Amino acid sequence: MTPDTVSWIHSSLQSCQNCEALSRDQFIPTRLVQVDCGPPRLVEMDQSTILSFGAERIKYAALSYCWGPPEEATLQLKTERDSLHSRLSGFLESETTGALRDAITVCRALSISFLWVDALCILQGDLQDWQRESSLMGQIYSNSLLTICALSSRSCIEGFLDRRVALAVPFRSRVTPDVESTFNLTPVMRADFLRSYLSLYRYLGADRDSSLWDSRGWTLLERTMSARMLMFGQSRLHILCSHKWQTQGQRARSDKLFFQHREIQSDIDLDDICGMWYVSAVPEYSARSLTYMTDRFPAISGLAKAFNEKLQDEYVAGLWKRRMHEGLYWHCDYKQTRHLSWPKLLDELMNAPTYIAPSWSWANRPRYSVEFGVFGWGGRRNVTFINDFREHGSITPRVTLASTNPYGQVSSAVLQITTKVVGIRDDIVFGSSDPYDRVGHAYVGSHGQFYASCRFDWGLGPDGRQLKSIPPDNLMLMLLLSAGDMNPRSALPAAAATAGLDAAPKPDGGEDVALVSGLIIYAIPNTSNFLRVGSFTSHTGQGGGMRIFDGCEPTTINLI
């Protein structure tokens, strides 16, 4: 933290003093580490303490970092119930590991008196304290003066102020042999990206690409909720806020780089806010790693709470009830599910050692990239759909929470839905002439007549080989919605188009019902329950669209 760096940070922060992102409320965390004293000490922010300091003087930074593998995470200084009194009395900086030590240095250089860091400010091993404090994480980061992001640290033991050189290349002058030194090389983005806008992003992009921080589950909440972030990368220092971002040594940019929760605070339609959850928040979060899979909901609960300040809706195991049909319609990245067998999927859904989420929630597929929305034949996302209609009847979720946090961990969940369901009457076949089959699409039909396009949550057969076909035992199609299409034929795969699957005539008094879509469900033998195991789309054509469900009466099923 050289004087020039401190001056640059102060100047950048001063330029956004009036930033909309800094509309702080009077929230103060339960505990903070006071760093403007020696030695640092933990402070419990009860009412008397707040009065003694003065609420207006309690400005704090929050640390966002990776704990690292268990053998390194255990080395960091923590607060436990038994050590609370000791932490309140103070601790030596020599007891701290690299990330915390550097964060204290940054706070002191910027004249910030307090620091929030989870290992010290949450009582480790105390479930009740963790549940309460983790439910406040969104407020903790959104109300911090700034968030210190240890982008270059791979674990808590690594500091982030001393940048590591990626590659040191010694050289000696051939002209003057006495002249010798070292080239220090740091990664940047590929050369074909180094121009205009992307030229400015190359350092931040390279620092993110080489960091573990951006792959961790909790850090999405910390990033999206923070008003301002000071990111210490391997190559450069970066500042991001709600209206600009800047790499030290380069000019500021006003371009949007990341989704931030304050986007939902603007005066926009509630359905559009739901769309942000399904298009921006969940897809980015879904593939991130967590040390404890039971954190699947808690790690994003602060963001869910921020969404619901606008939506005022019922949060149902990661979905919003007002747009439940959209939340149910998701699919996994086939590059990941292609390595999962049907027996393994069933075992994970029915015999998981710890309950995480119901089969119909995106959260049930840990570490898989999840996307929402109707897809066309062959997996191509079709953006020409108009006026989608809910085709299901009543939908009743029953969710049991594992704590008092309404957005946190769940212990059980059942979705009771009334809709049309039909058994799959033909084999499901991979490998048609459509080149998009390699991304995991399959078709239901026979003799080249396809009436449904499917995506499954598994990709291996019982023999461990890639699926070529799936017999329809106990598999059913469950109707969710129908939609119109500006160009129905454009989404048909090559095999289906050559088979002559034309769009149905426009129904009297309405728009074209170009497709229907829903879930692929599995009837659990000897029970009345079903599991969600995939999704489907069916275009209107020979036997497709709503014709699939001809003669079917709505029925009520239990999805678990």
Coordinates of C-alpha atoms in Angstrom, one line a residue:
M1 CA 0.0 0.0 0.0
T2 CA 2.2 2.8 -1.3
P3 CA 1.3 6.4 -0.8
D4 CA 0.4 6.7 -4.5
T5 CA -1.9 3.6 -4.2
V6 CA -3.6 5.0 -1.1
S7 CA -4.1 8.3 -2.8
W8 CA -5.6 6.7 -5.9
I9 CA -8.0 4.6 -3.8
H10 CA -9.1 7.7 -1.8
S11 CA -9.6 9.7 -5.0
S12 CA -11.7 6.8 -6.5
L13 CA -13.8 6.4 -3.5
Q14 CA -14.4 10.2 -3.2
S15 CA -15.7 10.3 -6.7
C16 CA -18.6 8.1 -5.7
Q17 CA -19.5 9.6 -2.4
N18 CA -22.9 10.5 -3.8
C19 CA -23.3 7.2 -5.6
E20 CA -26.7 5.7 -5.4
A21 CA -25.0 2.5 -4.2
L22 CA -24.1 4.2 -0.9
S23 CA -27.6 4.8 0.3
R24 CA -26.7 3.0 3.6
D25 CA -29.3 2.3 6.3
Q26 CA -28.5 2.3 10.0
F27 CA -27.5 -1.4 10.0
I28 CA -24.4 -2.3 12.1
P29 CA -23.2 -5.9 12.3
T30 CA -23.4 -7.8 15.6
R31 CA -19.6 -7.9 15.9
L32 CA -16.8 -6.0 14.3
V33 CA -13.0 -6.1 14.6
Q34 CA -11.6 -2.8 15.7
V35 CA -8.3 -2.2 13.9
D36 CA -7.4 1.4 14.7
C37 CA -6.0 0.3 18.0
G38 CA -3.2 -2.0 19.1
P39 CA -3.7 -4.8 19.3
P40 CA -6.8 -5.3 17.2
R41 CA -9.8 -6.6 19.1
L42 CA -13.3 -8.0 18.5
V43 CA -16.1 -5.7 19.6
E44 CA -19.7 -6.7 20.2
M45 CA -21.9 -3.9 18.8
D46 CA -24.6 -3.8 21.4
Q47 CA -26.6 -0.6 22.0
S48 CA -24.3 0.8 24.7
T49 CA -21.2 0.2 22.6
I50 CA -22.8 1.9 19.6
L51 CA -23.7 4.9 21.7
S52 CA -20.1 5.1 23.1
F53 CA -18.6 5.1 19.6
G54 CA -21.3 7.1 18.0
A55 CA -23.3 5.3 15.2
E56 CA -22.1 7.8 12.6
R57 CA -18.5 6.9 13.4
I58 CA -18.9 3.1 12.9
K59 CA -17.7 2.8 9.3
Y60 CA -16.4 -0.7 8.5
A61 CA -14.9 -2.6 5.6
A62 CA -15.9 -6.3 4.9
L63 CA -13.4 -8.9 3.8
S64 CA -14.3 -11.3 1.0
Y65 CA -11.8 -14.2 0.6
C66 CA -11.4 -17.9 0.2
W67 CA -10.9 -20.0 3.3
G68 CA -9.1 -22.6 1.2
P69 CA -8.8 -26.4 1.9
P70 CA -9.6 -27.6 5.4
E71 CA -6.0 -28.1 6.4
E72 CA -5.3 -24.4 5.7
A73 CA -8.7 -23.1 6.9
T74 CA -8.0 -24.6 10.4
L75 CA -4.9 -22.4 10.7
Q76 CA -6.7 -19.1 10.6
L77 CA -7.7 -17.2 13.7
K78 CA -11.3 -17.8 14.6
T79 CA -13.8 -16.9 17.3
E80 CA -15.5 -19.7 19.1
R81 CA -17.8 -19.6 22.1
D82 CA -14.9 -20.6 24.3
S83 CA -12.5 -18.0 22.9
L84 CA -15.0 -15.1 22.6
H85 CA -13.8 -13.4 25.8
S86 CA -10.2 -13.6 24.6
R87 CA -11.0 -12.1 21.3
L88 CA -12.8 -9.2 23.0
S89 CA -9.6 -8.5 24.9
G90 CA -7.5 -8.3 21.8
F91 CA -5.2 -10.5 19.7
L92 CA -1.7 -10.2 18.3
E93 CA -1.3 -9.7 14.6
S94 CA 1.3 -12.4 14.6
E95 CA -1.6 -14.8 15.3
T96 CA -3.4 -13.9 12.1
T97 CA -2.9 -15.5 8.7
G98 CA -2.1 -13.6 5.5
A99 CA -5.5 -12.6 4.2
L100 CA -6.7 -11.1 7.5
R101 CA -3.3 -9.5 8.2
D102 CA -3.4 -7.7 4.8
A103 CA -7.0 -6.6 5.3
I104 CA -6.1 -5.0 8.6
T105 CA -3.2 -3.2 6.8
V106 CA -5.6 -1.9 4.1
C107 CA -8.1 -0.6 6.7
R108 CA -5.5 1.3 8.6
A109 CA -4.0 2.8 5.4
L110 CA -7.5 4.0 4.4
S111 CA -8.4 5.2 8.0
I112 CA -11.2 2.7 8.3
S113 CA -11.6 1.8 12.0
F114 CA -13.5 -1.5 11.8
L115 CA -13.4 -4.7 9.7
W116 CA -15.9 -7.5 9.4
V117 CA -14.5 -10.9 8.7
D118 CA -16.6 -14.1 9.0
A119 CA -14.0 -16.2 10.9
L120 CA -13.9 -13.7 13.7
C121 CA -17.3 -12.1 13.7
I122 CA -19.4 -15.3 13.6
L123 CA -19.0 -17.8 16.4
Q124 CA -17.5 -20.8 14.7
G125 CA -19.1 -24.1 15.7
D126 CA -22.2 -22.3 17.2
L127 CA -25.1 -23.3 14.9
Q128 CA -27.5 -20.8 16.3
D129 CA -25.1 -17.9 16.0
W130 CA -24.2 -19.0 12.4
Q131 CA -27.8 -19.3 11.3
R132 CA -28.5 -15.8 12.6
E133 CA -25.4 -14.1 11.3
S134 CA -25.4 -15.9 7.9
S135 CA -29.0 -14.6 7.3
L136 CA -27.6 -11.1 7.7
M137 CA -24.8 -11.5 5.2
G138 CA -26.5 -9.5 2.5
Q139 CA -27.0 -6.5 4.8
I140 CA -23.4 -6.8 6.2
Y141 CA -21.9 -6.5 2.7
S142 CA -24.4 -4.0 1.3
N143 CA -23.8 -1.6 4.2
S144 CA -20.1 -1.8 4.4
L145 CA -18.1 1.3 3.4
L146 CA -16.3 -1.0 1.0
T147 CA -15.5 -4.7 0.5
I148 CA -11.9 -5.8 0.4
C149 CA -11.7 -8.6 -2.1
A150 CA -8.6 -10.9 -1.8
L151 CA -8.8 -11.9 -5.5
S152 CA -5.3 -13.2 -5.7
S153 CA -5.4 -15.3 -2.5
R154 CA -6.1 -18.9 -2.9
S155 CA -6.7 -19.5 0.8
C156 CA -6.8 -17.6 4.2
I157 CA -3.1 -18.2 4.7
E158 CA -2.1 -16.2 1.6
G159 CA -1.8 -12.5 1.7
F160 CA -2.9 -10.3 -1.2
L161 CA -0.8 -7.2 -1.0
D162 CA 2.5 -8.7 -2.2
R163 CA 1.6 -9.6 -5.7
R164 CA 3.2 -12.9 -6.9
V165 CA 4.9 -12.7 -10.3
A166 CA 3.5 -15.4 -12.6
L167 CA 6.8 -15.9 -14.4
A168 CA 10.2 -14.3 -13.9
V169 CA 12.5 -14.5 -16.9
P170 CA 16.2 -13.5 -16.3
F171 CA 18.1 -11.8 -19.1
R172 CA 21.5 -10.4 -19.9
S173 CA 22.4 -7.9 -22.6
R174 CA 24.4 -9.2 -25.4
V175 CA 25.7 -5.7 -26.2
T176 CA 26.6 -4.8 -22.6
P177 CA 27.1 -8.1 -20.7
D178 CA 27.2 -6.2 -17.4
V179 CA 23.6 -5.3 -17.8
E180 CA 21.3 -8.0 -16.5
S181 CA 17.9 -8.1 -14.8
T182 CA 14.6 -10.0 -14.8
F183 CA 11.4 -9.6 -16.8
N184 CA 8.4 -10.2 -14.6
L185 CA 5.5 -11.5 -16.7
T186 CA 1.8 -11.5 -15.6
P187 CA -1.1 -13.1 -17.4
V188 CA -3.4 -11.0 -19.6
M189 CA -6.3 -12.0 -21.9
R190 CA -5.5 -13.4 -25.3
A191 CA -4.0 -11.0 -27.8
D192 CA -7.1 -10.9 -30.1
F193 CA -9.1 -9.4 -27.2
L194 CA -6.6 -6.6 -26.5
R195 CA -8.3 -3.7 -28.1
S196 CA -10.8 -0.9 -27.1
Y197 CA -13.1 -2.0 -24.3
L198 CA -11.6 -5.4 -23.8
S199 CA -8.1 -3.9 -23.7
L200 CA -9.1 -2.1 -20.5
Y201 CA -10.7 -5.2 -19.1
R202 CA -7.7 -7.5 -19.8
Y203 CA -6.1 -7.1 -16.3
L204 CA -9.3 -7.6 -14.4
G205 CA -10.3 -10.4 -16.7
A206 CA -7.0 -12.1 -16.2
D207 CA -7.1 -11.6 -12.5
R208 CA -10.6 -13.2 -12.3
D209 CA -9.7 -16.1 -14.6
S210 CA -6.6 -17.0 -12.4
S211 CA -8.5 -16.7 -9.1
L212 CA -10.4 -19.2 -7.1
W213 CA -12.4 -16.5 -5.5
D214 CA -14.9 -16.1 -8.4
S215 CA -15.7 -19.8 -8.3
R216 CA -16.8 -20.0 -4.7
G217 CA -20.5 -20.0 -3.7
W218 CA -20.5 -17.3 -0.9
T219 CA -18.5 -14.8 -3.0
L220 CA -21.4 -14.2 -5.4
L221 CA -23.5 -12.8 -2.5
E222 CA -20.5 -10.8 -1.3
R223 CA -19.9 -9.3 -4.8
T224 CA -23.5 -8.6 -5.8
M225 CA -24.5 -7.0 -2.5
S226 CA -21.4 -4.8 -2.1
A227 CA -21.7 -1.1 -2.9
R228 CA -18.0 -0.8 -3.6
M229 CA -15.3 -3.4 -4.0
L230 CA -11.5 -3.0 -3.8
M231 CA -10.2 -6.1 -5.7
F232 CA -6.6 -7.0 -5.1
G233 CA -5.7 -9.1 -8.2
Q234 CA -2.5 -10.8 -9.1
S235 CA -1.6 -8.2 -11.7
R236 CA -3.4 -5.0 -10.7
L237 CA -5.7 -3.3 -8.2
H238 CA -9.3 -2.7 -9.3
I239 CA -12.2 -0.7 -7.9
L240 CA -15.8 -1.5 -8.8
C241 CA -19.0 0.3 -7.7
S242 CA -22.5 0.5 -9.0
H243 CA -21.7 3.1 -11.7
K244 CA -18.1 2.5 -12.7
W245 CA -15.1 0.3 -12.6
Q246 CA -11.4 1.1 -12.9
T247 CA -8.1 -0.7 -12.9
Q248 CA -5.2 1.2 -11.3
G249 CA -3.2 3.0 -14.1
Q250 CA -6.2 3.0 -16.5
R251 CA -9.1 5.3 -17.1
A252 CA -12.5 4.6 -15.4
R253 CA -15.3 2.9 -17.3
S254 CA -19.0 3.2 -16.8
D255 CA -19.8 -0.2 -18.4
K256 CA -21.7 -2.8 -16.4
L257 CA -19.5 -5.8 -15.7
F258 CA -21.5 -7.8 -13.2
F259 CA -25.0 -8.2 -12.0
Q260 CA -25.6 -6.1 -8.8
H261 CA -28.5 -6.4 -6.5
R262 CA -29.2 -2.7 -6.7
E263 CA -30.4 -3.2 -10.3
I264 CA -33.6 -4.6 -8.8
Q265 CA -34.2 -1.4 -6.7
S266 CA -35.1 0.6 -9.8
D267 CA -38.7 1.0 -10.8
I268 CA -39.1 -2.1 -13.0
D269 CA -41.8 -4.7 -13.6
L270 CA -42.0 -7.4 -10.9
D271 CA -41.9 -10.1 -13.6
D272 CA -38.7 -8.6 -14.9
I273 CA -37.3 -8.8 -11.4
C274 CA -38.2 -12.5 -11.4
G275 CA -36.4 -12.8 -14.7
M276 CA -33.2 -11.3 -13.3
W277 CA -33.3 -14.1 -10.6
Y278 CA -33.6 -16.8 -13.2
V279 CA -31.4 -15.3 -15.9
S280 CA -28.7 -13.5 -13.9
A281 CA -28.4 -14.6 -10.3
V282 CA -29.1 -18.4 -10.3
P283 CA -27.2 -19.4 -13.5
E284 CA -24.0 -17.6 -12.2
Y285 CA -24.4 -19.1 -8.7
S286 CA -25.4 -22.7 -9.7
A287 CA -22.0 -24.0 -10.7
R288 CA -20.1 -22.4 -7.8
S289 CA -18.3 -24.5 -5.2
L290 CA -19.2 -24.8 -1.5
T291 CA -17.3 -26.5 1.2
Y292 CA -20.6 -27.6 2.8
M293 CA -23.4 -28.4 0.4
T294 CA -25.9 -27.6 3.1
D295 CA -24.9 -23.9 2.4
R296 CA -26.6 -24.2 -1.0
F297 CA -29.5 -22.0 0.0
P298 CA -27.9 -20.0 2.8
A299 CA -25.1 -18.8 0.6
I300 CA -27.5 -17.0 -1.7
S301 CA -30.2 -16.2 0.9
G302 CA -29.1 -12.6 1.4
L303 CA -29.6 -12.0 -2.3
A304 CA -33.0 -13.7 -2.2
K305 CA -34.0 -11.5 0.6
A306 CA -33.0 -8.4 -1.4
F307 CA -35.1 -9.6 -4.3
N308 CA -38.1 -10.1 -2.1
E309 CA -37.9 -6.6 -0.8
K310 CA -39.3 -5.7 -4.2
L311 CA -41.2 -8.9 -5.1
Q312 CA -43.1 -9.4 -1.8
D313 CA -43.6 -13.0 -2.9
E314 CA -43.3 -16.5 -1.4
Y315 CA -39.8 -18.0 -1.8
V316 CA -40.1 -21.7 -2.5
A317 CA -36.8 -23.7 -2.3
G318 CA -35.0 -21.2 -4.6
L319 CA -38.1 -20.4 -6.8
W320 CA -40.6 -17.5 -6.7
K321 CA -44.2 -18.5 -6.5
R322 CA -45.5 -15.7 -8.8
R323 CA -43.6 -17.2 -11.7
M324 CA -43.4 -20.8 -10.6
H325 CA -43.7 -22.3 -14.0
E326 CA -40.6 -20.4 -15.1
G327 CA -38.6 -21.5 -12.0
L328 CA -39.5 -25.1 -12.6
Y329 CA -38.3 -25.0 -16.2
W330 CA -34.5 -25.4 -16.0
H331 CA -31.9 -27.7 -17.4
C332 CA -28.3 -28.6 -16.6
D333 CA -25.3 -28.2 -18.8
Y334 CA -24.9 -31.5 -20.7
K335 CA -21.1 -31.3 -20.5
Q336 CA -21.6 -32.1 -16.8
T337 CA -24.6 -34.4 -16.7
R338 CA -23.2 -36.6 -19.5
H339 CA -21.0 -38.2 -16.9
L340 CA -23.9 -39.1 -14.6
S341 CA -25.7 -42.5 -14.9
W342 CA -29.4 -43.1 -14.4
P343 CA -28.7 -45.3 -11.3
K344 CA -26.4 -42.7 -9.8
L345 CA -29.0 -39.9 -10.4
L346 CA -31.7 -41.9 -8.7
D347 CA -29.4 -42.7 -5.8
E348 CA -28.6 -39.0 -5.4
L349 CA -32.3 -38.0 -5.6
M350 CA -33.6 -40.7 -3.3
N351 CA -30.8 -41.6 -0.9
A352 CA -28.8 -38.4 -0.3
P353 CA -27.1 -38.5 3.1
T354 CA -28.1 -34.9 3.8
Y355 CA -31.2 -33.2 2.3
I356 CA -30.3 -30.2 0.2
A357 CA -33.3 -29.5 -2.1
P358 CA -36.3 -31.2 -3.8
S359 CA -35.7 -32.7 -7.3
W360 CA -37.7 -29.9 -8.9
S361 CA -35.4 -27.1 -7.6
W362 CA -32.3 -26.1 -9.5
A363 CA -30.5 -26.2 -6.1
N364 CA -30.8 -30.0 -6.1
R365 CA -28.0 -30.2 -8.8
P366 CA -24.9 -29.1 -6.9
R367 CA -21.9 -27.9 -9.0
Y368 CA -23.9 -28.1 -12.3
S369 CA -24.4 -25.0 -14.5
V370 CA -28.2 -24.4 -14.7
E371 CA -30.1 -22.4 -17.2
F372 CA -33.7 -21.4 -17.4
G373 CA -36.1 -20.9 -20.3
V374 CA -37.7 -22.7 -23.2
F375 CA -35.2 -24.2 -25.7
G376 CA -35.8 -25.0 -29.3
W377 CA -35.2 -28.3 -31.1
G378 CA -31.5 -29.3 -30.7
G379 CA -30.9 -27.2 -27.6
R380 CA -30.9 -23.8 -29.3
R381 CA -32.5 -21.2 -27.1
N382 CA -35.4 -19.8 -29.0
V383 CA -35.9 -16.1 -28.4
T384 CA -38.9 -15.6 -30.7
F385 CA -41.6 -17.0 -28.3
I386 CA -44.5 -14.7 -27.6
N387 CA -47.1 -14.7 -24.9
D388 CA -46.4 -17.9 -22.9
F389 CA -49.4 -19.3 -21.1
R390 CA -49.5 -21.3 -17.9
E391 CA -51.1 -24.7 -18.7
H392 CA -51.1 -26.1 -15.2
G393 CA -53.8 -25.7 -12.6
S394 CA -53.3 -25.2 -8.9
I395 CA -49.8 -25.4 -7.5
T396 CA -49.2 -25.9 -3.8
P397 CA -45.7 -26.0 -2.3
R398 CA -45.1 -27.4 1.2
V399 CA -41.6 -26.5 2.4
T400 CA -40.2 -27.2 5.8
L401 CA -37.3 -24.9 6.8
A402 CA -34.3 -26.1 8.8
S403 CA -33.9 -22.7 10.5
T404 CA -35.8 -19.4 11.1
N405 CA -34.2 -18.0 7.9
P406 CA -37.1 -18.1 5.3
Y407 CA -34.5 -18.1 2.5
G408 CA -32.1 -20.6 4.1
Q409 CA -31.7 -24.3 4.3
V410 CA -34.7 -26.6 3.9
S411 CA -35.3 -30.0 5.5
S412 CA -38.1 -31.2 3.1
A413 CA -40.2 -29.9 0.2
V414 CA -43.1 -31.2 -1.8
L415 CA -44.8 -29.6 -4.8
Q416 CA -48.4 -30.6 -5.4
I417 CA -49.4 -29.6 -8.9
T418 CA -52.5 -30.1 -10.9
T419 CA -51.8 -30.5 -14.6
K420 CA -51.9 -32.9 -17.6
V421 CA -49.5 -35.8 -17.5
V422 CA -48.9 -38.4 -20.2
G423 CA -46.7 -41.5 -20.3
I424 CA -44.0 -41.6 -22.9
R425 CA -45.3 -44.0 -25.5
D426 CA -42.1 -44.3 -27.6
D427 CA -38.4 -44.7 -27.1
I428 CA -36.3 -41.6 -26.5
V429 CA -33.6 -41.6 -29.1
F430 CA -30.3 -39.8 -29.4
G431 CA -28.3 -39.3 -32.5
S432 CA -30.7 -37.9 -35.2
S433 CA -29.3 -35.9 -38.1
D434 CA -29.4 -32.7 -36.1
P435 CA -25.8 -31.7 -35.3
Y436 CA -26.9 -30.2 -32.0
D437 CA -27.5 -33.7 -30.6
R438 CA -24.0 -33.6 -29.2
V439 CA -25.1 -31.1 -26.6
G440 CA -27.4 -33.6 -25.0
H441 CA -30.7 -33.4 -26.9
A442 CA -32.9 -36.4 -27.6
Y443 CA -36.2 -36.9 -29.3
V444 CA -39.3 -38.8 -28.5
G445 CA -41.0 -40.5 -31.4
S446 CA -40.7 -43.3 -33.9
H447 CA -39.9 -43.8 -37.6
G448 CA -38.5 -40.3 -37.9
Q449 CA -41.7 -38.7 -36.5
F450 CA -40.5 -36.7 -33.4
Y451 CA -43.1 -35.1 -31.2
A452 CA -40.9 -34.0 -28.2
S453 CA -37.4 -32.7 -27.7
C454 CA -35.9 -33.6 -24.3
R455 CA -33.1 -32.7 -22.0
F456 CA -32.2 -35.2 -19.3
D457 CA -30.4 -34.8 -16.0
W458 CA -28.1 -37.8 -16.8
G459 CA -26.1 -39.0 -19.7
L460 CA -24.8 -42.5 -19.1
G461 CA -26.6 -45.8 -19.4
P462 CA -26.4 -48.6 -16.9
D463 CA -23.4 -50.0 -18.8
G464 CA -21.5 -46.7 -18.2
R465 CA -21.6 -45.8 -21.9
Q466 CA -23.1 -42.7 -23.4
L467 CA -26.8 -42.9 -23.9
K468 CA -28.1 -43.9 -27.3
S469 CA -31.7 -44.5 -26.3
I470 CA -33.9 -44.6 -23.2
P471 CA -36.8 -46.9 -22.7
P472 CA -39.9 -45.1 -21.4
D473 CA -40.5 -47.1 -18.3
N474 CA -42.0 -44.9 -15.6
L475 CA -41.1 -41.7 -17.5
M476 CA -43.8 -39.2 -18.1
L477 CA -44.3 -35.7 -19.7
M478 CA -45.8 -33.1 -17.3
L479 CA -47.3 -30.0 -19.0
L480 CA -46.3 -26.6 -17.7
L481 CA -46.8 -24.0 -20.4
S482 CA -47.6 -23.2 -24.0
A483 CA -46.3 -20.4 -26.2
G484 CA -46.6 -18.7 -29.5
D485 CA -43.8 -18.5 -32.0
M486 CA -43.0 -15.9 -34.6
N487 CA -41.5 -18.6 -36.8
P488 CA -42.4 -22.1 -35.7
R489 CA -40.6 -24.0 -38.4
S490 CA -37.3 -22.3 -37.7
A491 CA -36.8 -24.2 -34.5
L492 CA -37.3 -27.7 -35.9
P493 CA -34.3 -30.0 -36.1
A494 CA -33.2 -31.2 -39.5
A495 CA -34.6 -34.7 -39.0
A496 CA -38.0 -33.3 -37.9
A497 CA -38.1 -30.7 -40.7
T498 CA -37.4 -33.3 -43.4
A499 CA -40.1 -35.5 -41.9
G500 CA -42.6 -32.8 -42.7
L501 CA -43.6 -31.6 -39.3
D502 CA -45.4 -28.4 -40.2
A503 CA -47.0 -26.0 -37.7
A504 CA -50.6 -26.4 -36.9
P505 CA -53.2 -24.0 -38.2
K506 CA -53.8 -20.9 -36.1
P507 CA -56.6 -21.7 -33.6
D508 CA -59.8 -19.6 -34.0
G509 CA -59.7 -16.5 -31.9
G510 CA -56.2 -16.9 -30.6
E511 CA -52.5 -16.9 -31.5
D512 CA -50.5 -19.8 -32.8
V513 CA -49.8 -22.3 -30.1
A514 CA -46.4 -23.1 -31.5
L515 CA -45.1 -25.2 -28.7
V516 CA -45.7 -26.7 -25.3
S517 CA -43.1 -27.4 -22.6
G518 CA -42.8 -29.0 -19.3
L519 CA -40.9 -31.5 -17.1
I520 CA -39.9 -35.1 -17.6
I521 CA -40.9 -36.9 -14.4
Y522 CA -40.3 -40.3 -13.0
A523 CA -42.9 -42.3 -11.1
I524 CA -41.3 -43.8 -8.0
P525 CA -42.4 -47.4 -7.9
N526 CA -44.9 -48.3 -5.1
T527 CA -45.5 -44.7 -4.1
S528 CA -47.6 -41.8 -5.3
N529 CA -44.6 -39.5 -5.6
F530 CA -42.6 -38.3 -8.6
L531 CA -39.1 -37.0 -9.3
R532 CA -38.2 -34.4 -11.8
V533 CA -35.5 -35.9 -14.1
G534 CA -35.5 -33.6 -17.1
S535 CA -37.4 -31.1 -19.3
F536 CA -39.0 -31.2 -22.7
T537 CA -40.3 -29.0 -25.5
S538 CA -42.8 -30.1 -28.2
H539 CA -43.6 -28.1 -31.3
T540 CA -46.9 -28.2 -33.0
G541 CA -46.8 -30.7 -35.8
Q542 CA -47.7 -34.2 -36.5
G543 CA -48.7 -35.4 -33.0
G544 CA -46.7 -32.6 -31.4
G545 CA -47.8 -29.6 -29.3
M546 CA -51.0 -29.8 -27.3
R547 CA -51.9 -33.0 -29.3
I548 CA -49.6 -34.9 -27.0
F549 CA -52.1 -34.4 -24.2
D550 CA -55.3 -35.2 -26.2
G551 CA -57.7 -37.1 -24.0
C552 CA -55.7 -36.4 -20.8
E553 CA -57.6 -35.0 -17.9
P554 CA -55.8 -32.8 -15.3
T555 CA -54.5 -34.8 -12.4
T556 CA -52.8 -33.8 -9.2
I557 CA -49.3 -35.2 -8.5
N558 CA -46.7 -34.9 -5.8
L559 CA -43.2 -33.8 -6.9
I560 CA -40.6 -34.4 -4.3

